[in-house]
Coordinates of N, CA and C and ligand atoms in Angstrom, one line a residue:
M1 N 78.6 -26.0 -33.2 CA 77.9 -25.5 -34.4 C 78.8 -25.3 -35.6
T2 N 78.4 -25.7 -36.8 CA 79.3 -25.4 -37.9 C 79.2 -23.9 -38.2
D3 N 80.2 -23.5 -39.0 CA 80.3 -22.2 -39.5 C 79.0 -21.7 -40.2
V4 N 78.5 -22.6 -41.0 CA 77.3 -22.4 -41.8 C 76.1 -22.2 -40.9
D5 N 76.0 -23.1 -39.9 CA 74.9 -23.1 -38.9 C 75.0 -21.8 -38.1
Q6 N 76.2 -21.4 -37.7 CA 76.4 -20.2 -36.9 C 75.9 -19.0 -37.7
I7 N 76.2 -18.9 -39.0 CA 75.8 -17.8 -39.8 C 74.3 -17.7 -39.9
A8 N 73.7 -18.8 -40.1 CA 72.2 -18.9 -40.1 C 71.6 -18.5 -38.8
D9 N 72.2 -19.0 -37.7 CA 71.7 -18.6 -36.4 C 71.8 -17.1 -36.1
N10 N 73.0 -16.5 -36.5 CA 73.2 -15.1 -36.4 C 72.1 -14.3 -37.1
I11 N 71.8 -14.8 -38.3 CA 70.8 -14.0 -39.1 C 69.4 -14.1 -38.5
R12 N 69.1 -15.3 -38.0 CA 67.8 -15.4 -37.2 C 67.7 -14.4 -36.1
T13 N 68.8 -14.3 -35.3 CA 68.9 -13.4 -34.2 C 68.7 -12.0 -34.6
I14 N 69.4 -11.6 -35.7 CA 69.3 -10.2 -36.2 C 67.9 -9.9 -36.7
R15 N 67.3 -10.9 -37.4 CA 65.9 -10.7 -37.8 C 64.9 -10.4 -36.6
G16 N 65.2 -11.2 -35.6 CA 64.4 -11.1 -34.4 C 64.5 -9.7 -33.8
N17 N 65.8 -9.3 -33.7 CA 66.1 -7.9 -33.1 C 65.5 -6.8 -34.0
I18 N 65.5 -7.0 -35.3 CA 65.0 -6.0 -36.2 C 63.5 -5.9 -35.9
A19 N 62.8 -7.0 -35.9 CA 61.4 -7.1 -35.7 C 61.0 -6.4 -34.4
A20 N 61.8 -6.7 -33.4 CA 61.5 -6.1 -32.1 C 61.7 -4.5 -32.1
A21 N 62.7 -4.1 -32.9 CA 63.0 -2.7 -32.9 C 62.0 -1.9 -33.6
C22 N 61.3 -2.5 -34.6 CA 60.3 -1.7 -35.4 C 58.9 -2.2 -35.0
G23 N 58.8 -3.0 -34.1 CA 57.5 -3.5 -33.7 C 56.9 -4.3 -34.9
G24 N 57.7 -4.8 -35.8 CA 57.2 -5.6 -36.9 C 56.3 -4.8 -37.8
D25 N 56.4 -3.5 -37.8 CA 55.5 -2.7 -38.6 C 55.9 -2.4 -40.0
R26 N 57.1 -2.8 -40.4 CA 57.5 -2.6 -41.8 C 58.6 -3.6 -42.1
A27 N 58.7 -3.8 -43.5 CA 59.8 -4.7 -44.0 C 61.1 -4.0 -43.9
V28 N 62.1 -4.7 -43.3 CA 63.5 -4.1 -43.2 C 64.4 -5.0 -44.0
L29 N 65.0 -4.5 -45.1 CA 65.9 -5.3 -45.9 C 67.2 -5.5 -45.1
L30 N 67.7 -6.8 -45.1 CA 69.0 -7.1 -44.4 C 70.0 -7.3 -45.5
V31 N 71.0 -6.3 -45.6 CA 72.1 -6.4 -46.5 C 73.3 -7.0 -45.8
A32 N 73.8 -8.1 -46.2 CA 75.0 -8.7 -45.6 C 76.2 -7.9 -46.1
A33 N 77.0 -7.3 -45.2 CA 78.2 -6.6 -45.6 C 79.3 -7.7 -45.6
T34 N 79.7 -8.1 -46.8 CA 80.4 -9.3 -47.0 C 81.9 -9.2 -47.1
K35 N 82.4 -7.9 -46.9 CA 83.9 -7.7 -47.1 C 84.7 -8.7 -46.3
M36 N 85.8 -9.1 -46.9 CA 86.7 -10.0 -46.2 C 86.2 -11.4 -45.9
N37 N 85.0 -11.7 -46.4 CA 84.4 -13.1 -46.2 C 84.5 -13.8 -47.6
E38 N 84.8 -15.1 -47.5 CA 85.0 -15.8 -48.7 C 83.6 -16.3 -49.3
P39 N 83.6 -16.7 -50.5 CA 82.4 -17.1 -51.2 C 81.5 -18.1 -50.4
A40 N 82.2 -19.1 -49.8 CA 81.4 -20.2 -49.1 C 80.6 -19.6 -48.0
R41 N 81.2 -18.6 -47.3 CA 80.5 -18.0 -46.1 C 79.4 -17.1 -46.6
I42 N 79.6 -16.4 -47.8 CA 78.6 -15.5 -48.4 C 77.4 -16.4 -48.8
R43 N 77.7 -17.5 -49.4 CA 76.6 -18.4 -49.9 C 75.8 -18.9 -48.7
A44 N 76.5 -19.1 -47.6 CA 75.7 -19.5 -46.3 C 74.8 -18.4 -45.9
A45 N 75.2 -17.2 -46.0 CA 74.3 -16.1 -45.6 C 73.2 -16.0 -46.6
I46 N 73.4 -16.2 -47.9 CA 72.4 -16.1 -48.9 C 71.4 -17.2 -48.7
A47 N 71.9 -18.4 -48.4 CA 71.0 -19.6 -48.1 C 70.1 -19.3 -46.9
A48 N 70.7 -18.5 -45.9 CA 69.9 -18.2 -44.7 C 69.0 -17.1 -44.9
G49 N 69.0 -16.5 -46.1 CA 67.9 -15.5 -46.4 C 68.2 -14.1 -46.3
V50 N 69.5 -13.6 -46.4 CA 69.7 -12.2 -46.5 C 69.1 -11.6 -47.8
D51 N 68.8 -10.4 -47.8 CA 68.1 -9.8 -48.9 C 69.0 -9.3 -50.0
A52 N 70.3 -9.0 -49.6 CA 71.3 -8.5 -50.6 C 72.6 -8.7 -50.0
C53 N 73.7 -8.7 -50.9 CA 75.0 -8.7 -50.4 C 75.7 -7.4 -50.8
G54 N 76.4 -6.7 -49.9 CA 77.0 -5.5 -50.1 C 78.5 -5.6 -50.0
E55 N 79.3 -5.1 -51.0 CA 80.7 -5.1 -50.9 C 81.2 -3.7 -50.9
N56 N 82.3 -3.4 -50.4 CA 82.8 -2.0 -50.4 C 84.1 -1.7 -51.1
K57 N 84.6 -2.8 -51.7 CA 85.8 -2.6 -52.6 C 85.5 -3.1 -54.0
V58 N 85.8 -2.4 -55.0 CA 85.5 -2.8 -56.4 C 86.2 -4.1 -56.8
Q59 N 87.5 -4.1 -56.5 CA 88.3 -5.3 -56.9 C 87.8 -6.5 -56.2
E60 N 87.6 -6.4 -54.9 CA 87.1 -7.6 -54.1 C 85.8 -8.1 -54.6
F61 N 84.9 -7.1 -55.0 CA 83.6 -7.5 -55.5 C 83.7 -8.2 -56.8
L62 N 84.6 -7.7 -57.7 CA 84.7 -8.3 -59.0 C 85.3 -9.7 -58.9
E63 N 86.3 -9.9 -58.1 CA 86.9 -11.2 -57.9 C 85.8 -12.2 -57.4
K64 N 85.1 -11.9 -56.3 CA 84.2 -12.8 -55.8 C 83.0 -13.0 -56.7
D65 N 82.6 -11.9 -57.4 CA 81.4 -12.1 -58.3 C 81.8 -13.1 -59.4
A66 N 83.1 -13.0 -59.9 CA 83.5 -14.0 -60.9 C 83.4 -15.4 -60.4
L67 N 83.5 -15.6 -59.1 CA 83.5 -16.9 -58.5 C 82.0 -17.3 -58.2
G68 N 81.1 -16.5 -58.5 CA 79.7 -16.8 -58.3 C 79.3 -16.7 -56.8
A69 N 80.0 -15.9 -56.1 CA 79.8 -15.8 -54.6 C 78.4 -15.3 -54.3
Y70 N 77.8 -14.5 -55.2 CA 76.5 -13.8 -54.8 C 75.3 -14.4 -55.6
D71 N 75.6 -15.5 -56.3 CA 74.5 -16.1 -57.2 C 73.2 -16.2 -56.4
G72 N 72.2 -15.7 -57.1 CA 70.8 -15.8 -56.6 C 70.4 -14.6 -55.6
C73 N 71.3 -13.7 -55.5 CA 71.1 -12.6 -54.5 C 71.4 -11.3 -55.1
P74 N 70.6 -10.3 -54.8 CA 70.9 -8.9 -55.3 C 72.3 -8.4 -54.7
K75 N 73.0 -7.7 -55.6 CA 74.3 -7.2 -55.2 C 74.3 -5.7 -55.0
H76 N 74.9 -5.2 -54.0 CA 75.0 -3.8 -53.7 C 76.5 -3.4 -53.6
F77 N 76.8 -2.2 -54.0 CA 78.1 -1.6 -53.7 C 77.9 -0.6 -52.6
I78 N 78.6 -0.8 -51.5 CA 78.3 0.1 -50.3 C 79.5 1.0 -49.9
G79 N 80.7 0.8 -50.6 CA 81.9 1.6 -50.2 C 82.1 2.8 -51.0
H80 N 83.1 3.5 -50.7 CA 83.5 4.7 -51.4 C 83.8 4.3 -52.9
L81 N 83.2 5.0 -53.8 CA 83.4 4.7 -55.2 C 84.3 5.7 -55.9
Q82 N 85.5 5.3 -56.3 CA 86.3 6.2 -57.0 C 85.9 6.4 -58.4
R83 N 86.1 7.6 -58.9 CA 85.5 7.9 -60.2 C 86.1 7.0 -61.3
N84 N 87.4 6.7 -61.2 CA 88.0 5.8 -62.2 C 87.5 4.4 -62.1
K85 N 86.7 4.0 -61.2 CA 86.2 2.7 -61.1 C 84.7 2.6 -61.4
V86 N 84.1 3.7 -61.8 CA 82.7 3.7 -62.1 C 82.3 2.7 -63.2
N87 N 83.1 2.7 -64.2 CA 82.7 1.8 -65.4 C 82.8 0.4 -65.0
K88 N 83.5 0.0 -64.0 CA 83.7 -1.4 -63.6 C 82.5 -1.9 -62.7
I89 N 81.7 -0.9 -62.2 CA 80.7 -1.3 -61.3 C 79.2 -1.1 -61.8
V90 N 79.1 0.0 -62.6 CA 77.7 0.2 -63.2 C 77.3 -0.9 -64.0
G91 N 76.1 -1.4 -63.7 CA 75.5 -2.5 -64.5 C 75.8 -3.8 -63.9
K92 N 76.8 -3.9 -63.0 CA 77.2 -5.1 -62.3 C 76.5 -5.3 -61.0
V93 N 76.0 -4.2 -60.4 CA 75.3 -4.3 -59.2 C 73.9 -3.8 -59.3
D94 N 73.0 -4.2 -58.4 CA 71.6 -3.8 -58.4 C 71.5 -2.4 -57.8
L95 N 72.4 -2.1 -56.9 CA 72.2 -0.8 -56.2 C 73.6 -0.3 -55.8
I96 N 73.9 0.9 -56.2 CA 75.2 1.6 -55.7 C 74.7 2.5 -54.5
Q97 N 75.1 2.2 -53.3 CA 74.5 2.9 -52.2 C 75.2 4.2 -51.8
S98 N 76.4 4.4 -52.4 CA 77.3 5.4 -51.9 C 77.7 6.5 -52.9
V99 N 76.7 7.1 -53.4 CA 76.9 8.2 -54.4 C 76.8 9.6 -53.7
D100 N 77.9 10.4 -53.8 CA 77.9 11.6 -53.0 C 78.4 12.8 -53.7
S101 N 78.4 12.8 -55.0 CA 78.8 14.0 -55.7 C 78.1 14.1 -57.1
E102 N 78.0 15.3 -57.6 CA 77.4 15.5 -58.9 C 78.3 14.8 -60.0
A103 N 79.7 14.9 -59.8 CA 80.6 14.3 -60.7 C 80.3 12.8 -60.8
L104 N 80.1 12.1 -59.7 CA 79.8 10.7 -59.7 C 78.5 10.4 -60.4
L105 N 77.5 11.2 -60.1 CA 76.2 11.1 -60.7 C 76.4 11.1 -62.3
T106 N 77.1 12.1 -62.7 CA 77.3 12.2 -64.2 C 78.0 11.0 -64.8
L107 N 79.0 10.5 -64.1 CA 79.8 9.4 -64.7 C 78.9 8.1 -64.7
I108 N 78.1 7.9 -63.6 CA 77.3 6.7 -63.5 C 76.2 6.8 -64.6
D109 N 75.6 8.0 -64.8 CA 74.6 8.2 -65.8 C 75.1 7.9 -67.2
R110 N 76.3 8.4 -67.4 CA 76.9 8.3 -68.8 C 77.1 6.8 -69.1
R111 N 77.7 6.1 -68.1 CA 78.0 4.7 -68.3 C 76.7 3.8 -68.4
A112 N 75.7 4.1 -67.6 CA 74.5 3.4 -67.6 C 73.8 3.6 -69.0
A113 N 73.8 4.8 -69.5 CA 73.2 5.2 -70.8 C 74.0 4.4 -71.9
A114 N 75.3 4.3 -71.8 CA 76.0 3.6 -72.8 C 75.7 2.1 -72.8
L115 N 75.4 1.6 -71.6 CA 75.0 0.1 -71.5 C 73.5 -0.1 -71.8
G116 N 72.8 1.0 -71.9 CA 71.3 0.9 -72.2 C 70.5 0.4 -71.0
I117 N 71.0 0.8 -69.8 CA 70.3 0.4 -68.6 C 70.0 1.6 -67.7
V118 N 69.2 1.4 -66.7 CA 69.0 2.4 -65.7 C 69.6 1.9 -64.4
Q119 N 70.5 2.6 -63.8 CA 71.2 2.2 -62.6 C 70.6 2.7 -61.4
D120 N 70.2 1.9 -60.4 CA 69.7 2.3 -59.2 C 70.8 2.7 -58.2
I121 N 70.6 3.8 -57.5 CA 71.6 4.3 -56.6 C 70.9 4.9 -55.3
L122 N 71.7 5.0 -54.3 CA 71.3 5.8 -53.1 C 72.3 7.0 -53.0
I123 N 71.8 8.0 -52.3 CA 72.7 9.1 -52.1 C 73.3 9.0 -50.6
E124 N 74.6 9.0 -50.5 CA 75.2 8.9 -49.2 C 75.3 10.3 -48.5
V125 N 74.8 10.4 -47.3 CA 74.8 11.7 -46.6 C 75.8 11.6 -45.5
S126 N 76.6 12.6 -45.3 CA 77.5 12.8 -44.2 C 76.7 13.4 -43.1
V127 N 76.0 12.6 -42.3 CA 75.0 13.1 -41.4 C 75.6 13.7 -40.2
A128 N 76.8 13.3 -39.8 CA 77.5 13.9 -38.7 C 78.5 15.0 -39.1
G129 N 78.6 15.3 -40.4 CA 79.5 16.3 -40.8 C 81.0 16.0 -40.6
E130 N 81.3 14.7 -40.5 CA 82.8 14.4 -40.3 C 83.5 14.6 -41.6
A131 N 84.5 15.5 -41.5 CA 85.2 16.0 -42.7 C 85.9 14.8 -43.5
Q132 N 86.4 13.8 -42.8 CA 87.2 12.8 -43.4 C 86.4 11.8 -44.1
K133 N 85.0 11.8 -43.9 CA 84.2 10.8 -44.4 C 83.5 11.1 -45.7
S134 N 83.1 10.1 -46.4 CA 82.3 10.3 -47.7 C 80.9 10.8 -47.3
G135 N 80.2 11.2 -48.3 CA 78.8 11.6 -48.1 C 78.7 13.1 -48.3
I136 N 77.5 13.5 -48.7 CA 77.3 15.0 -48.9 C 76.6 15.6 -47.7
A137 N 76.9 16.8 -47.5 CA 76.2 17.5 -46.3 C 74.7 17.5 -46.5
P138 N 74.0 17.4 -45.5 CA 72.5 17.5 -45.6 C 72.0 18.7 -46.3
A139 N 72.7 19.8 -46.1 CA 72.2 21.0 -46.8 C 72.4 21.0 -48.3
A140 N 73.3 20.1 -48.8 CA 73.6 20.0 -50.2 C 72.7 19.0 -50.9
L141 N 71.9 18.3 -50.1 CA 71.1 17.2 -50.7 C 70.1 17.7 -51.8
P142 N 69.3 18.7 -51.5 CA 68.4 19.2 -52.6 C 69.0 19.4 -53.9
A143 N 70.2 20.1 -53.9 CA 70.9 20.4 -55.2 C 71.3 19.1 -55.9
L144 N 71.8 18.1 -55.1 CA 72.2 16.9 -55.7 C 71.0 16.1 -56.3
L145 N 69.9 16.1 -55.6 CA 68.7 15.4 -56.1 C 68.2 16.1 -57.3
H146 N 68.3 17.4 -57.3 CA 67.9 18.2 -58.5 C 68.8 17.8 -59.7
A147 N 70.1 17.7 -59.5 CA 71.0 17.2 -60.5 C 70.7 15.8 -61.0
A148 N 70.3 15.0 -60.0 CA 70.0 13.6 -60.4 C 68.7 13.5 -61.3
S149 N 67.8 14.5 -61.1 CA 66.6 14.5 -61.9 C 66.9 14.7 -63.4
R150 N 68.1 15.2 -63.7 CA 68.4 15.4 -65.1 C 69.2 14.2 -65.7
C151 N 69.4 13.1 -64.8 CA 70.2 12.0 -65.3 C 69.2 10.8 -65.6
A152 N 68.8 10.7 -66.9 CA 67.8 9.7 -67.3 C 68.2 8.3 -67.1
A153 N 69.5 8.0 -67.0 CA 69.9 6.6 -66.9 C 70.2 6.2 -65.5
L154 N 69.8 7.0 -64.5 CA 69.9 6.5 -63.2 C 68.6 6.9 -62.4
R155 N 68.5 6.2 -61.3 CA 67.3 6.4 -60.5 C 67.7 6.4 -59.0
V156 N 67.4 7.5 -58.4 CA 67.8 7.6 -56.9 C 66.7 6.8 -56.2
R157 N 67.1 5.8 -55.4 CA 66.1 5.0 -54.7 C 66.0 5.4 -53.2
G158 N 66.9 6.3 -52.7 CA 66.8 6.7 -51.3 C 68.1 7.2 -50.8
L159 N 68.3 7.1 -49.5 CA 69.4 7.7 -48.8 C 70.2 6.6 -48.0
M160 N 71.4 6.9 -47.8 CA 72.3 6.0 -47.0 C 73.2 6.9 -46.1
C161 N 73.6 6.3 -44.9 CA 74.6 7.0 -44.2 C 75.5 6.0 -43.4
V162 N 76.7 6.5 -43.1 CA 77.6 5.8 -42.2 C 78.0 6.7 -41.1
P163 N 77.2 6.7 -40.0 CA 77.5 7.7 -38.9 C 78.8 7.3 -38.1
P164 N 79.2 8.1 -37.2 CA 80.4 7.8 -36.4 C 80.4 6.4 -35.8
I165 N 81.5 5.8 -35.5 CA 81.6 4.6 -34.8 C 81.1 4.8 -33.3
V166 N 80.3 3.9 -32.9 CA 79.7 4.1 -31.5 C 80.8 3.7 -30.5
V167 N 81.0 4.7 -29.6 CA 82.0 4.4 -28.5 C 81.4 4.8 -27.1
D168 N 81.9 4.2 -26.1 CA 81.5 4.6 -24.7 C 80.0 4.7 -24.5
G169 N 79.3 3.8 -24.9 CA 77.8 3.9 -24.6 C 77.1 5.0 -25.3
G170 N 77.8 5.7 -26.3 CA 77.2 6.8 -27.0 C 76.1 6.2 -27.9
T171 N 75.5 7.0 -28.6 CA 74.4 6.5 -29.5 C 74.4 7.4 -30.8
N172 N 74.0 6.7 -31.9 CA 73.8 7.5 -33.1 C 72.4 7.8 -33.4
R173 N 71.6 7.7 -32.4 CA 70.1 7.9 -32.6 C 69.8 9.3 -33.2
P174 N 70.4 10.4 -32.6 CA 70.1 11.7 -33.2 C 70.4 11.8 -34.7
Y175 N 71.5 11.1 -35.1 CA 71.9 11.1 -36.5 C 70.9 10.3 -37.3
F176 N 70.4 9.2 -36.8 CA 69.4 8.4 -37.5 C 68.1 9.2 -37.6
A177 N 67.8 9.9 -36.6 CA 66.5 10.7 -36.6 C 66.6 11.8 -37.6
L178 N 67.8 12.4 -37.8 CA 68.0 13.4 -38.8 C 67.9 12.8 -40.2
M179 N 68.4 11.7 -40.4 CA 68.3 11.0 -41.7 C 66.9 10.7 -42.0
Q180 N 66.1 10.2 -41.1 CA 64.7 9.9 -41.3 C 64.0 11.2 -41.7
Q181 N 64.3 12.3 -41.1 CA 63.7 13.6 -41.4 C 64.0 14.0 -42.8
L182 N 65.3 13.8 -43.2 CA 65.7 14.2 -44.6 C 65.0 13.3 -45.6
F183 N 64.8 12.0 -45.2 CA 64.2 11.0 -46.1 C 62.7 11.4 -46.3
V184 N 62.0 11.8 -45.2 CA 60.6 12.1 -45.3 C 60.4 13.5 -46.1
D185 N 61.3 14.4 -45.7 CA 61.2 15.8 -46.4 C 61.3 15.6 -47.9
N186 N 62.3 14.9 -48.3 CA 62.6 14.8 -49.7 C 61.7 13.9 -50.5
R187 N 61.0 13.0 -49.7 CA 60.0 12.1 -50.3 C 58.8 12.9 -50.8
S188 N 58.6 14.0 -50.1 CA 57.4 14.8 -50.4 C 57.6 15.7 -51.6
K189 N 58.9 15.9 -51.9 CA 59.2 16.8 -53.1 C 59.3 15.8 -54.3
K190 N 58.9 16.4 -55.4 CA 58.8 15.5 -56.6 C 59.9 15.9 -57.5
Y191 N 60.9 15.0 -57.6 CA 62.0 15.2 -58.6 C 61.8 14.0 -59.6
D192 N 62.1 14.3 -60.9 CA 62.2 13.2 -61.8 C 63.3 12.2 -61.4
N193 N 63.1 10.9 -61.6 CA 64.1 9.9 -61.3 C 64.5 9.8 -59.8
V194 N 63.7 10.4 -59.0 CA 64.1 10.3 -57.5 C 62.9 9.7 -56.8
F195 N 63.2 8.5 -56.2 CA 62.1 7.8 -55.4 C 62.7 7.5 -54.0
M196 N 62.1 8.0 -53.0 CA 62.6 7.7 -51.7 C 62.0 6.4 -51.1
D197 N 62.6 5.3 -51.6 CA 62.1 4.0 -51.2 C 62.9 3.4 -50.0
F198 N 64.2 3.7 -50.1 CA 65.1 3.0 -49.1 C 65.8 4.0 -48.2
L199 N 65.8 3.7 -46.9 CA 66.7 4.5 -46.0 C 67.6 3.5 -45.4
S200 N 68.9 3.5 -45.9 CA 69.9 2.5 -45.5 C 70.8 3.0 -44.4
M201 N 70.5 2.5 -43.2 CA 71.4 2.9 -42.1 C 71.3 1.9 -41.0
G202 N 72.4 1.8 -40.2 CA 72.5 0.8 -39.2 C 73.5 -0.3 -39.6
M203 N 74.4 -0.6 -38.6 CA 75.4 -1.6 -38.8 C 75.4 -2.5 -37.5
T204 N 76.4 -3.3 -37.4 CA 76.4 -4.3 -36.3 C 76.1 -3.6 -34.9
D205 N 76.8 -2.5 -34.7 CA 76.7 -1.9 -33.3 C 75.5 -1.0 -33.1
D206 N 74.8 -0.7 -34.2 CA 73.7 0.3 -34.0 C 72.5 0.1 -34.8
Y207 N 72.3 -1.1 -35.4 CA 71.2 -1.3 -36.3 C 69.8 -1.2 -35.6
E208 N 69.8 -1.6 -34.3 CA 68.5 -1.6 -33.6 C 68.0 -0.1 -33.5
D209 N 69.0 0.8 -33.1 CA 68.7 2.2 -33.0 C 68.2 2.7 -34.4
A210 N 68.9 2.3 -35.4 CA 68.6 2.8 -36.8 C 67.2 2.4 -37.2
V211 N 66.9 1.1 -36.9 CA 65.5 0.6 -37.3 C 64.5 1.3 -36.4
A212 N 64.8 1.6 -35.2 CA 63.8 2.3 -34.3 C 63.5 3.7 -34.8
E213 N 64.5 4.3 -35.5 CA 64.4 5.6 -36.1 C 63.9 5.6 -37.5
G214 N 63.6 4.5 -38.1 CA 63.0 4.4 -39.4 C 63.7 3.8 -40.5
A215 N 64.9 3.2 -40.3 CA 65.6 2.5 -41.4 C 64.8 1.4 -41.9
N216 N 64.8 1.2 -43.3 CA 64.2 0.0 -43.8 C 65.2 -0.8 -44.6
M217 N 66.5 -0.5 -44.4 CA 67.6 -1.3 -45.0 C 68.7 -1.1 -44.0
V218 N 69.3 -2.3 -43.5 CA 70.5 -2.2 -42.7 C 71.6 -3.0 -43.4
R219 N 72.8 -2.6 -43.0 CA 74.0 -3.3 -43.6 C 74.8 -3.9 -42.5
I220 N 74.9 -5.2 -42.4 CA 75.5 -5.8 -41.3 C 76.5 -6.8 -41.7
G221 N 77.7 -6.7 -41.1 CA 78.8 -7.6 -41.3 C 79.1 -8.5 -40.1
S222 N 79.8 -7.9 -39.2 CA 80.3 -8.8 -38.1 C 79.2 -9.5 -37.3
A223 N 78.1 -9.0 -37.1 CA 77.0 -9.7 -36.4 C 76.5 -10.9 -37.2
I224 N 76.8 -11.0 -38.5 CA 76.5 -12.1 -39.3 C 77.7 -13.1 -39.3
F225 N 78.8 -12.6 -39.7 CA 80.0 -13.4 -40.0 C 81.0 -13.5 -38.9
G226 N 80.9 -12.8 -37.8 CA 81.9 -12.7 -36.8 C 82.9 -11.6 -37.1
Q227 N 83.8 -11.4 -36.2 CA 84.8 -10.3 -36.3 C 85.6 -10.5 -37.6
R228 N 85.9 -9.4 -38.2 CA 86.9 -9.5 -39.4 C 88.3 -9.4 -38.9
H229 N 89.2 -10.2 -39.5 CA 90.6 -10.2 -39.0 C 91.4 -9.4 -40.1
Y230 N 91.7 -8.2 -39.8 CA 92.4 -7.4 -40.7 C 93.9 -7.7 -40.7
Ligands
LIG301 C1 81.6 -3.1 -43.3 C2 80.4 -2.2 -43.6 C3 79.2 -2.3 -42.9 C4 79.0 -3.4 -41.8 O1 79.8 -3.2 -40.7 P1 79.7 -4.1 -39.4 O2 80.0 -3.2 -38.3 O3 80.6 -5.2 -39.5 O4 78.3 -4.6 -39.3 C5 78.2 -1.5 -43.2 N1 78.3 -0.5 -44.1 C6 79.5 -0.3 -44.8 C7 79.6 0.8 -45.8 C8 80.6 -1.2 -44.5 O5 81.7 -1.0 -45.2

């Protein structure tokens, strides 16, 4: 099988697994996590019908974007966003998935206002409370959404999380269930500029669990492209 055929085959398999995990009861957006993959392989994934491409490094995104790697496909930023890189990414991507502080909200809002656009974002939640990871604590979520409601040039479209790496047959299901609860709870509250449309959770090792617990957006790298060689 060629590389391109393999990528298309992998995507078919993932779609099947997703449909099985949610009983086909809802649309689940498949975001290809494209880090360390070259434009030709990204184009193969787009041709095979992924719903978006997500990069997690600003420089890598800008380089590949300049080469037209994501042409015809929505672009997401899924990695940790440093404050000094905000101006490079706002307006260049359809969705910034990884916003986790009021400072970041303010900078994104200011830049989007200057560009005359409304930037869609997700709030990243540190669902397992791992100190070294990005994301805000679940308890801090209402205050952050309240802050977002004052930012007219951005729109919160939902929540995202990166739970712990799955080891030894463990499972992230309790974390995904907690995220689903936060998603539903906050959907029922009405904040300006806040719409709980997307629950982004699940990667190669745990996307079926995530979908079973309510994800409607998954971010998948290695199951599409094969192992990354660091
Ligand atoms: C790389 C990455 C993924 C996908 O990881 P895989 O385990 O290869 O599927 C998902 N989300 C983020 C934020 C990533 O950086």
